[in-house]
């Protein structure tokens, strides 16, 4: 990039246009050349409580620039490892899927198109929601990619089949996923408290192959035992609802649910998963800037995503 | 109401359940007995910028309790008149229309049902949005009520015909209204600045009978001259987009537009209108609590509505 | 309820008037027919730091509508149990006690009246503060109900006898309670850090029968050992100061105190208590919306209350 | 002050302890040596809507440091005058009156004591509220000072005699003042909209000698004509309720009322008053930081007070 | 741009990467091909009150996407004109100047470099601050561009020569500009109230050729008379401190000053200026997102800039 | 203090001028008579992400008044000890160091002067930042005080040597400290995640004698084992970056980093340190009120400082 500075740029985090992690922008979706491609899905018509998650992609992108310090990659002194080394990391931001207000079906279709383009380029899609219903088109896009196992981090089961004709709201994505022939199973982690899924939803989920664990259950089992329950060597799709985290670190979301995960609990789980098989797709949903006055929720989203991507690429 | 206090209650504004103006709740829609019935329409799937107006009805209801001081009605020292005298004022709050997330068509249908029920009871509907698309089912409900003239307070023309298949978003209500055979004309006041309606939309509007005036034009003309342009003796439907007001007093909305109306400019216009003909329906839309940290926007909405209702009832 | 919809309502949490948990409103205090009756006590004249807890009842009521998903009751997958089953749950919201600004004595008297009415109806009072001084009239109302043991969740001991003539501020409720002949003892849990109660207050409390435990002490002991210290088979009155929780999940309160409880620590304690004896009254105090920009504090209050009520009714 | 800097201090506004205008602190109330003495009255037990004005004194003091630029006094280029010249300006901050939570009577008495001490020292009291009820002890303190005329800037008449036994809440100060034999009259400016004062209150006020003007009426009359209505050459006590200003510039208050004064309207009125007679006391009330996210309300309060004090001292 | 959608994109304002007005990004500063080039200058080390204006460029860019509705240009119904028609408008966003924390001199130098690159490309620079000190390097960059006249919209004179060795803080830019041989004069509009510039600063300014007018003076004169005072046919550099506007519409700034301009007052002045001569450079400074909870300040900044650019290009 | 009240003052926390802990103000820096002296250092020109920490000193001072309950000292029921007993505690607040905007070097020099004055008076300096770069002049001031060991609580290593010429930003203080001959070693606790320090920085730190431990490592080791790693009997300088704490309790800071310390983890470490050797200086940095809407961050800062000071003085 010819910025006109003879001596390079210091490029502090608060400086510059907000693409994800300050990685290059690629708006030509037929020419994606990357190992990871980030797509925004600013859709929030599927929410049942307070709206706002359409602000998620912009909020996460801006927060992610905080972590662009690591010109030489991100050194983790606990692992004594450098993740995302500049020379070999190929990440692009492909912008947002086009949204059609009032229209869930066509907005979802546009998200699916974006994910398909990424997959067609051989890259791993990382999709920034939007509400959790955006997981539906993401999973749809994997229809021709071979079998996947879904690992969900969430407070809510999201297993409502249909209510008043609604099948594609943010209370139903895991049900929709479980119906796919290429979804081999679900690991649903962090599920707790009352929500839209009633008793029958849980029974359906278990019947359809879900392994449901609460935060307390996971703490009792420990990371290793939890990972043991996930089929080894599979192709994993990871869907992170930010409300899987505790409201203390993720207040900026539509339906906060107390008693959630703290940061390292999730990071260790996902880092282990990256080693246990192959993560082929990721979405992170339900960040809503409107309820995040200190910005810690979007910082959390950016931090967990960049660390996860680093570990995915490192595991290759 | 038998509250068990021998000496009555002081009933300060901050005390008690939040119905509109602390007027009685009537959840039996087939048994509405009132002159004015307030309906919430917490729908925000039609927005093109930031979402949040689903919070409008709850925000306005809570703010309206601030004005429940006037046990003996609301004394206005400038007019030397008591509006909303307790003994003769019959207002009820009938709660909210049922919303179906992800589904614009059915949510709109439920709003239309609520307005029809109010009209069937012979009451004036006052609908609390939600985004401006909720005006579409409101106007639909008037299909068998005889001719109406629409008076709009708004920053935006909202006259988009169709874009990418969207016909019922918050950029189109006035276009949809103008198409009705029973809508005789539109007075569109406060329109200013760039927005979703392009040049052709303005041309269509003028051709279809709209009288479009900006805030500056209205200030130059004066209230009386503006009122002269509205057909006298008609049945008026008033639709107030809170962004018709200046962002200084109405920051809590999706698409603030600078250079808007101040409070008394609108009140005087509407008070004059209440005398010029018969106001048969009202909606107030686009209040979003998420952007209203000091609560002044919902206070504005409640204040203008209670004053308008007072003047409508007084004019009878 | 005749809402006019043929097919019922979806009744999403963000829709409708805010009563506690969307349970029915009962403003006739001489005709309360319920097992649990919720009363608001929006009083904050007793605070020694920042005011605002008068907003508590409205904030908690609105947050509680988030948990009205469970039409068929609230299914808890960890307990594999349905709490608050629709068919047998009788909860009403009786609105707020009347507040008299500037006047502590009479405002307190009105709260006491409300609680007496609930007790007279044979229901369990659940009172939403307001500051912690509202516990004083609540306990007063139990004067003819037989012996009770008080279990307090709080950061502060609230055991100031009198300072500068003040006996009924929010620093004194536990002292006032301890003086009652029908209060058999106090379990004061979560107490930590410096506050208004000086060394003598602690000495008085211990002398008057208090069992005082800090958060760290409780963590070391474990839930079971802590419950063992509470007299078994008693009639318990539970008073929850939201600042007993950690500021990370309960920032929206007057006097946050770091190092507090997390959500499940309190839930497990209270769930155990519901089985150990009979909970005959509850108050939850000090929620102040002014300091709760993301709403997590009022969500916490609603979540703990609905779970506690579910377990109380389940234990019957 | 011996700060140890050889070259003096730049003393930017954001630096240093927050006394009013960075003027010296004088905590020995029997030794006040100043022309103007500022007293905080952080009392908010008299409010009928949202609380919080106890934060007013601290908020205003901090905002006032923004105006401490003028080491050489405050140069006003429109007047071509230097106000508050360093060499002759004697202002002190005497801290806050002691507040007794739960107790209106004794808190008010402490405010009265502070004002008396200031008057005894021959200084002009400038009292920072707190809610408007703090005007009651302020006026009480003038019982032996000779006749005064009250000029009120406010949205509300504050003329409630008694309701449910309350006589000293924030809805009553002007009534209480009007009852004093040494209060010769009231000019009540900015009064508008519905509030706690019913029709009879207005009638009482007019009968007891009030001149009531709304914002619109004042705009029509013009500053000079309004000033003409105030008795010339009198001793004025000025009480400024920040809600007399428009919510657009004063959102940070308990009961905002749309349609209020803009900044220069009030400044010109008060500047004219300072020349028309002798201003002997000032209070500014109802600033509540909780609703002032951008700080503009406390900046407004500080700005109007410093300009008013400058003009009072200049007029001497 | 090959986005992969067959039918184009709806491209709603809330969708997509935030460049200014969604215009193309040009990071190769030696290859700028545009009529207008937008540069961010996120520098806030020059502030004397609260910091935060480094957030300005990102906040304004995001707000500017709200105005990207006008695919076919921006239709202004009052002027009956289309501004910024898509086919002929060449605007680019060149990102931010590199900032060096702790170092004013080098950060300023980097801003100057960016402006020089824009000028070298024959484009008009539009610089987004940052605090007002960033005007200093902007003006420096014009050293070889021929004579300019500066038109400033501001609450403050910014004419401090030197205090404690500081010459390049945000209180001094107009003084620094006035010293340039190629700055022919200054029109300083909106100046009011107390600030860092003392009496001597005003005297210096007048002596060095400034025309200083307050908001009230400008209102009395009217737009046309004010424009008459600006030398006709000159090359103008426009510097807009957002605090020139009233705090009611521009709360999000470091040093709000009450009594400022409303939106159309400034737009009309600048629109007139665009016709009176040639505007050759623009900066807009002091927007700070931290104090702009509803986003109205950044919306104001984007709105005035896009309208100004439209009129500049239209006047060519 | 002669306040004129016969019966003393209740002096509630929300009342009175905000000095640190309401301890006396001492603006004569050549006459400091205290065991502990608190100095504000409102400097934020060294930040690499969002600014605002110049608001730290005022925010912490105000929060600290919450803890002024303890007229008779602060009784800690867990330790059964009274800290900061009124009769023997000598703490003063000496105000702020003078800041020179735009100028890091001279602002830092002024901070150093303040610390030197405190040391010359034989008191322990407690410095309130400001960003972490203010630690540089603090450590400089110890040049003639004998050897010290630095204990840092922080998320970030802050060990950048030089980048683009910057040596004294908030990413470098520990590097600068390590270079001093009188700094014998560093214990860097809480370090985690990516930040400005690259791999070489860590290598340098270890080589120069740092003991680096993450939060997870410290949790595994336990407090006692961690303390064992700190040289016993030394003179400790404690530097607390508030972002060492978890964002859940310290959102109000520039660069929050998830996975941080909770309150008691740090308190127990510092309490142990106070017994293990002699704490000779303290700074607490990076509190920024702009991101602390509920005030919990400044409360945390005040709470940890007052408890630390209490334990330092108790250990003497």
Coordinates of C-alpha atoms in Angstrom, one line a residue, chain E residues 43-55 58 98 100-106 133 163-171 290-291, chain F residues 43-55 58 98 100-106 133 163-171 290-291:
Chain E
X43 CA -5.5 13.7 17.0
X44 CA -6.7 14.9 20.4
X45 CA -3.5 15.8 22.3
X46 CA -4.3 19.5 22.0
X47 CA -7.4 19.6 24.2
X48 CA -7.7 21.7 27.3
X49 CA -10.8 20.1 28.8
X50 CA -12.2 16.6 28.1
X51 CA -10.4 14.5 25.5
X52 CA -12.0 12.1 23.0
X53 CA -12.0 13.8 19.6
X54 CA -9.7 11.2 18.2
X55 CA -12.9 9.2 17.8
X58 CA -14.7 7.0 12.8
X98 CA -0.7 8.3 10.9
X100 CA 2.2 9.3 16.9
X101 CA 1.0 9.1 20.5
X102 CA 2.8 11.5 22.9
X103 CA 4.1 13.5 19.9
X104 CA 2.2 16.6 18.7
X105 CA 4.9 17.7 16.2
X106 CA 5.1 14.5 14.3
X133 CA -5.2 22.0 16.5
X163 CA 0.9 30.0 27.1
X164 CA 3.5 28.0 29.1
X165 CA 5.3 27.3 25.8
X166 CA 2.3 25.8 24.1
X167 CA 1.8 27.2 20.6
X168 CA 0.0 24.4 18.8
X169 CA -2.8 23.4 21.1
X170 CA -6.5 23.6 20.2
X171 CA -6.7 27.2 21.6
X290 CA -17.8 9.7 24.0
X291 CA -20.3 12.5 24.7
Chain F
X43 CA -2.4 13.0 31.6
X44 CA -3.7 10.9 28.6
X45 CA -1.5 11.9 25.7
X46 CA 0.3 8.5 25.8
X47 CA -2.7 6.3 24.9
X48 CA -2.8 4.1 21.8
X49 CA -6.5 3.3 21.7
X50 CA -9.3 5.4 23.2
X51 CA -8.4 8.5 25.3
X52 CA -10.1 9.7 28.4
X53 CA -7.9 8.7 31.4
X54 CA -7.4 12.4 32.2
X55 CA -10.8 12.1 33.9
X58 CA -11.6 13.4 39.4
X98 CA 0.0 20.8 36.2
X100 CA 0.7 21.1 29.5
X101 CA -1.5 20.1 26.6
X102 CA 0.4 18.9 23.5
X103 CA 3.5 18.4 25.6
X104 CA 4.4 15.0 27.1
X105 CA 7.8 16.0 28.3
X106 CA 6.8 18.9 30.4
X133 CA 2.9 6.6 31.0
X163 CA 8.5 2.6 18.1
X164 CA 8.5 5.4 15.6
X165 CA 10.5 7.5 18.1
X166 CA 8.0 7.1 20.9
X167 CA 9.7 6.1 24.2
X168 CA 7.4 7.5 26.8
X169 CA 3.9 6.3 25.8
X170 CA 1.6 4.1 27.8
X171 CA 3.1 1.0 26.2
X290 CA -16.1 8.1 29.7
X291 CA -16.5 4.3 29.6

